CSV table of C-alpha atoms in Angstrom, one decimal:
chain,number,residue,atom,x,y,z
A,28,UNK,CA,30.2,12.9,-45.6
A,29,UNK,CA,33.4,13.9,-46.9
A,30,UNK,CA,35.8,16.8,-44.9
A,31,UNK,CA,35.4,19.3,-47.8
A,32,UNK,CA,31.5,19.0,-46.8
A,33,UNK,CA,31.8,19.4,-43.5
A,34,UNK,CA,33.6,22.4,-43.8
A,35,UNK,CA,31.0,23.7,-46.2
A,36,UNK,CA,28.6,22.6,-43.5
A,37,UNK,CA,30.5,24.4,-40.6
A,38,UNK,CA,31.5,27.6,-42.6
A,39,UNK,CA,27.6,27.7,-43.2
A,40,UNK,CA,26.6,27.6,-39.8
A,41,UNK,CA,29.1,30.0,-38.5
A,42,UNK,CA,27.6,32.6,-41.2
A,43,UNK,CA,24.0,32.2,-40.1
A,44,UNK,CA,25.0,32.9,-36.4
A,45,UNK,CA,27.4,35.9,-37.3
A,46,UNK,CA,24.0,37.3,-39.4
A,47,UNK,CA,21.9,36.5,-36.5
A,48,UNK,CA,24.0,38.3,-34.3
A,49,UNK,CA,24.4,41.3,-35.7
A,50,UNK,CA,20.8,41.6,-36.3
A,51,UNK,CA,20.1,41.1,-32.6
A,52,UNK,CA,22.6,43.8,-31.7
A,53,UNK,CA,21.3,46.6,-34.3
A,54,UNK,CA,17.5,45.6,-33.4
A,55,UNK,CA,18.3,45.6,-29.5
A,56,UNK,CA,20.6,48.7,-28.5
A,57,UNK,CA,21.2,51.9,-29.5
A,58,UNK,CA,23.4,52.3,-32.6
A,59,UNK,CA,27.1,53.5,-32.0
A,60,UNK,CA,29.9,54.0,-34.4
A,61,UNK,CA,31.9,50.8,-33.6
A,62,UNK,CA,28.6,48.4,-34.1
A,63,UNK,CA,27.7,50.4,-37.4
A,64,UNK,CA,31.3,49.9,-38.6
A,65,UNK,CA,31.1,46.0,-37.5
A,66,UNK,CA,27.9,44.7,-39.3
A,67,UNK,CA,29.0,47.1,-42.3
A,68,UNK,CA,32.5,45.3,-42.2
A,69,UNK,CA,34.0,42.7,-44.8
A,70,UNK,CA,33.5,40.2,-42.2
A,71,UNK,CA,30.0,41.0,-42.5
A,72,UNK,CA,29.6,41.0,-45.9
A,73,UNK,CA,31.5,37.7,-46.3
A,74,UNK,CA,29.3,36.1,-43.7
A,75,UNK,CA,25.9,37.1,-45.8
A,76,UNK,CA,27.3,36.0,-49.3
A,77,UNK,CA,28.1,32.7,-48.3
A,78,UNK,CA,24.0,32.4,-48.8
A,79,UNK,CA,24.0,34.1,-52.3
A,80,UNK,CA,22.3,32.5,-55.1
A,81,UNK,CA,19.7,32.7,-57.8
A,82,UNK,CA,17.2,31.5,-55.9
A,83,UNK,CA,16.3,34.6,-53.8
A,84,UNK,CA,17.8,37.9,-53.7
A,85,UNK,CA,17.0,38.3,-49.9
A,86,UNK,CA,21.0,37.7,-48.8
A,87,UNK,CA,22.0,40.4,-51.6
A,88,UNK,CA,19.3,42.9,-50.6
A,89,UNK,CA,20.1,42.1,-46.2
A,90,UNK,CA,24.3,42.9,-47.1
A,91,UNK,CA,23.5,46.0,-49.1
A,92,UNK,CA,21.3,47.1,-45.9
A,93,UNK,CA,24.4,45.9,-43.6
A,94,UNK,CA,27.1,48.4,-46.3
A,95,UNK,CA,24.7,51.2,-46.2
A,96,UNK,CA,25.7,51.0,-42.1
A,97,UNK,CA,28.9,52.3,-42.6
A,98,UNK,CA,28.0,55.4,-44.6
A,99,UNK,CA,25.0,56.3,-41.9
A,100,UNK,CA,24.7,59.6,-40.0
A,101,UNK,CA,25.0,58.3,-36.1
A,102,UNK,CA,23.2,61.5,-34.9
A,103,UNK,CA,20.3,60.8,-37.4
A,104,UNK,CA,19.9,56.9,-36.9
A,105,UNK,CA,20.0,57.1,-33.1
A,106,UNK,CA,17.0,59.5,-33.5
A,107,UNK,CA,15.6,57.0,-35.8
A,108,UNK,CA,16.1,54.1,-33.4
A,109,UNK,CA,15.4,55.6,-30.0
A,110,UNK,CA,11.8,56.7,-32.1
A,111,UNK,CA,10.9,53.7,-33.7
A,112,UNK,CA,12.2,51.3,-30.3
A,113,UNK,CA,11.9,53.6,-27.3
A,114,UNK,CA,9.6,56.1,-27.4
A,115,UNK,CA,8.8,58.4,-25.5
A,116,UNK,CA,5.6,58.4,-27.9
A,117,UNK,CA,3.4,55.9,-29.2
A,118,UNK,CA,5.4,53.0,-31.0
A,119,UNK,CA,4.5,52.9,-34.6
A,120,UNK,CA,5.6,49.7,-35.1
A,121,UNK,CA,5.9,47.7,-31.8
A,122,UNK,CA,9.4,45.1,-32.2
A,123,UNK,CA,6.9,42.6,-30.3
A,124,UNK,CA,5.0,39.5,-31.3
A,125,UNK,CA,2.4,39.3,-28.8
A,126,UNK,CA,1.3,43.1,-30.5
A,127,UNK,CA,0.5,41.4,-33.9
A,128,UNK,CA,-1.1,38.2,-32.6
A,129,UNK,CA,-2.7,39.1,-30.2
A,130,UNK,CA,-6.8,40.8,-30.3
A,131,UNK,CA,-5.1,44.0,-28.6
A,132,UNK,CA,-1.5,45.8,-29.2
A,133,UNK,CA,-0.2,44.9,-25.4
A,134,UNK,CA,3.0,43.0,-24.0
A,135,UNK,CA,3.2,40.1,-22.4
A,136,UNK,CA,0.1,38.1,-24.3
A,137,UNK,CA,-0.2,34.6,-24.7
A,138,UNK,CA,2.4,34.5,-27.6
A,139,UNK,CA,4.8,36.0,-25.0
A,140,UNK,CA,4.2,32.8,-23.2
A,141,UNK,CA,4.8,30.3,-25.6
A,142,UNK,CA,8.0,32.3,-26.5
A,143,UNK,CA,9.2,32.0,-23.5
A,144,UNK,CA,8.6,28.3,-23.0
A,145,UNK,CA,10.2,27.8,-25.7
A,146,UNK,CA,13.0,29.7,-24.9
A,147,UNK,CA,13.1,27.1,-21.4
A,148,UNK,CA,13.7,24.5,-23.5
A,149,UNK,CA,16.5,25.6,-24.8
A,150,UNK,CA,17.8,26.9,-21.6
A,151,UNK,CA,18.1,30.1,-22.9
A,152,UNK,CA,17.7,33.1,-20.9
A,153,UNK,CA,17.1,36.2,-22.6
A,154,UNK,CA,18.2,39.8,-20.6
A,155,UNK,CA,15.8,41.3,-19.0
A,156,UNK,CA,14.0,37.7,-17.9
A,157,UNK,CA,11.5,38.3,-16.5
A,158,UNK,CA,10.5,41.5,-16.3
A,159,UNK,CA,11.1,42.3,-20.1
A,160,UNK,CA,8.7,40.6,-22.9
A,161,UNK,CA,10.7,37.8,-24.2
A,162,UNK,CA,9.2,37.5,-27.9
A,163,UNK,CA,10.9,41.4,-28.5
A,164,UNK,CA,12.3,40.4,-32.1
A,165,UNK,CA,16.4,41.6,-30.7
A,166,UNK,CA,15.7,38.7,-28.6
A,167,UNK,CA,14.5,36.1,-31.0
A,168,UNK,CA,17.4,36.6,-33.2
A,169,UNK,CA,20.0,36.6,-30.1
A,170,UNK,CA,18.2,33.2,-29.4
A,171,UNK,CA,18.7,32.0,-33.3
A,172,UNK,CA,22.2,33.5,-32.9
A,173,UNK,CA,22.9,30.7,-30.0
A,174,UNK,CA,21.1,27.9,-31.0
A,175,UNK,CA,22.7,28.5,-34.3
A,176,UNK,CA,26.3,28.1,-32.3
A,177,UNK,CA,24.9,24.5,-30.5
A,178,UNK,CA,24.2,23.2,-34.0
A,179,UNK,CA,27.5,24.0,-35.2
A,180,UNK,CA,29.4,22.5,-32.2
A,181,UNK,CA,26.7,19.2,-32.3
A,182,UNK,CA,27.8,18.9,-36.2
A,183,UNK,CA,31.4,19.1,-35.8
A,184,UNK,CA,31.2,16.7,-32.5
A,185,UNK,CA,29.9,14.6,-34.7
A,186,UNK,CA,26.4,14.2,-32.4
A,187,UNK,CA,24.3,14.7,-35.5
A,188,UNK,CA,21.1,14.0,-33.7
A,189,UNK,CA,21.5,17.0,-31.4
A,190,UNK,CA,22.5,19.2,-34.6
A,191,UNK,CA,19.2,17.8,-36.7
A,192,UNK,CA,17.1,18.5,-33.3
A,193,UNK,CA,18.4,22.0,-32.9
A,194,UNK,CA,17.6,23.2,-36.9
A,195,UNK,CA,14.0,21.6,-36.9
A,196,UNK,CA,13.2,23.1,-33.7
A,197,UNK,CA,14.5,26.8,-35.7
A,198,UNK,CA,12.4,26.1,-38.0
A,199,UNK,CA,9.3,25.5,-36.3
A,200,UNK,CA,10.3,28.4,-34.2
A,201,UNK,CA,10.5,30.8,-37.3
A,202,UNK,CA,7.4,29.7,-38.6
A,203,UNK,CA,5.5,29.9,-35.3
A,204,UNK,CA,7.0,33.4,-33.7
A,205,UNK,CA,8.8,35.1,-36.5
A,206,UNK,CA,7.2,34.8,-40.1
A,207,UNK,CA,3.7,34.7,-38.5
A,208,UNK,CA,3.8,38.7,-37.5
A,209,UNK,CA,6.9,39.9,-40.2
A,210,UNK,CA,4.4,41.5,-42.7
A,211,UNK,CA,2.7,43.9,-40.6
A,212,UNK,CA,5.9,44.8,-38.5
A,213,UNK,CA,7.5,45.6,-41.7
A,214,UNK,CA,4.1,47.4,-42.8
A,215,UNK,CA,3.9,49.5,-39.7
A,216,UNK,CA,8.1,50.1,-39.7
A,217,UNK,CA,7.3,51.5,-43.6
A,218,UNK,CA,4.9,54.0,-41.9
A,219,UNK,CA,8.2,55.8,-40.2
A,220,UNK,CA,8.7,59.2,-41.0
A,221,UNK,CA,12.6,58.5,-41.7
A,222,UNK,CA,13.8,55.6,-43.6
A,223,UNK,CA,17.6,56.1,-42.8
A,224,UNK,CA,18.3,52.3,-41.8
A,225,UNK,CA,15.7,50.5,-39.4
A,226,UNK,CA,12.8,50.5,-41.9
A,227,UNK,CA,15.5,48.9,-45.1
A,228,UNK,CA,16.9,46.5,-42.1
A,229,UNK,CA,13.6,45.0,-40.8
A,230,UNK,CA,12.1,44.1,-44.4
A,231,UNK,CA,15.6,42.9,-45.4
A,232,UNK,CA,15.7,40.8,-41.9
A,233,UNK,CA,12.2,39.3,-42.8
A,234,UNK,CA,13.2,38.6,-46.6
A,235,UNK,CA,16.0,36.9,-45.3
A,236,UNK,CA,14.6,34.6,-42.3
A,237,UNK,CA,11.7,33.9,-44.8
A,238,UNK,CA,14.5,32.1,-47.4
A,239,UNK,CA,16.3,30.7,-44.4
A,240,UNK,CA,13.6,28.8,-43.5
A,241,UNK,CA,12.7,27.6,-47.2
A,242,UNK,CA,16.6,27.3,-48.0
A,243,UNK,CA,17.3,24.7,-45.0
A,244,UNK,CA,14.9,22.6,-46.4
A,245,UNK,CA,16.8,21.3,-48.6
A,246,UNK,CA,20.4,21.2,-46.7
A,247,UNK,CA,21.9,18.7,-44.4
């Protein structure tokens, strides 16, 4: 592999964290002006095209969700997210697997379980471990997020065995705890009764993981 492709490779990688981050911080805390302005930045917007093509128009449709940040009315989103993530009524649309895939809506199911050992081996620790259901979908990004930064520093050590273990194991993990519950998550976020930014985000965030895990396929 040549150094131009490596660079491709590395510039690639460091994209898909950026995007995973900033999906785990709007999905996981309460929107302020700063993180608004930071996924809505150039930086941000750089970070999603580098996955632009004609195969998909998930990235396009994820980085026009990302600009509309910039323009949104704090006031009125953090009423939207504290509703649709906190409560204090009845979630409509519960940001937890074990609620989709398991026979009753409740936390800390047997999905939660496998989440979590799968987070072990990894030696990732989510916040709130653990006391807070791990397979909340903040988290699961946060853990693509990091596993997404190993890969990177694996590939450009050179250790390509650790960088090839740590994408399949992505992929199984979007397949088996992500994709599995998306639909209906973004079915019951469509149910909101205020579509300023969370409903657009989760449907673009589930467009885009579902080409990520097709698109890596057939990459390096």
């Amino acid at each position: 592999m040549n150094a131009e492709m490596k660079e491709v490779i590395s510039t690639l990688l460091a994209g898909r964290a950026y995007v995973f981050s900033a999906l785990h911080r709007l999905l996981g805390s309460e929107p302020t002006k700063e993180l608004l302005d930071a996924v809505g930045s150039g930086e941000s917007m750089e970070a999603v095209r580098l996955f632009e093509s004609a195969d998909s128009d998930a990235p396009e449709k994820l980085r026009n969700v990302l600009l509309s940040c910039r323009e949104a009315e704090l006031d009125r989103v953090k009423d939207e997210y504290t509703r649709l993530f906190l409560g204090p009524d009845k979630l409509i649309a519960p940001p937890w697997e074990s609620c989709y895939t398991a026979k009753e809506r409740a936390l800390f199911q047997e999905s939660t379980l496998h989440v979590r050992s799968w987070y072990q081996q990894y030696s990732y620790v989510p916040a709130g471990y653990p006391s807070h259901p791990d397979d909340h979908i903040s988290l699961m990004m946060h853990f693509l997020a990091l596993t997404t930064e190993r890969a990177k520093a694996c590939f450009e050590q050179e250790l390509l065995c650790g960088y090839k273990s740590l994408l399949e194991g992505q992929k199984l993990f979007e397949k088996n705890h992500i994709l599995n519950w998306m639909d209906a998550y973004c079915t019951d976020m469509d149910k909101s009764e205020t579509k300023l930014l969370y409903p657009q985000l989760t449907r673009a965030m589930a467009d885009f993981i579902a080409y990520d895990h097709c698109w890596r396929q057939s990459k390096p």
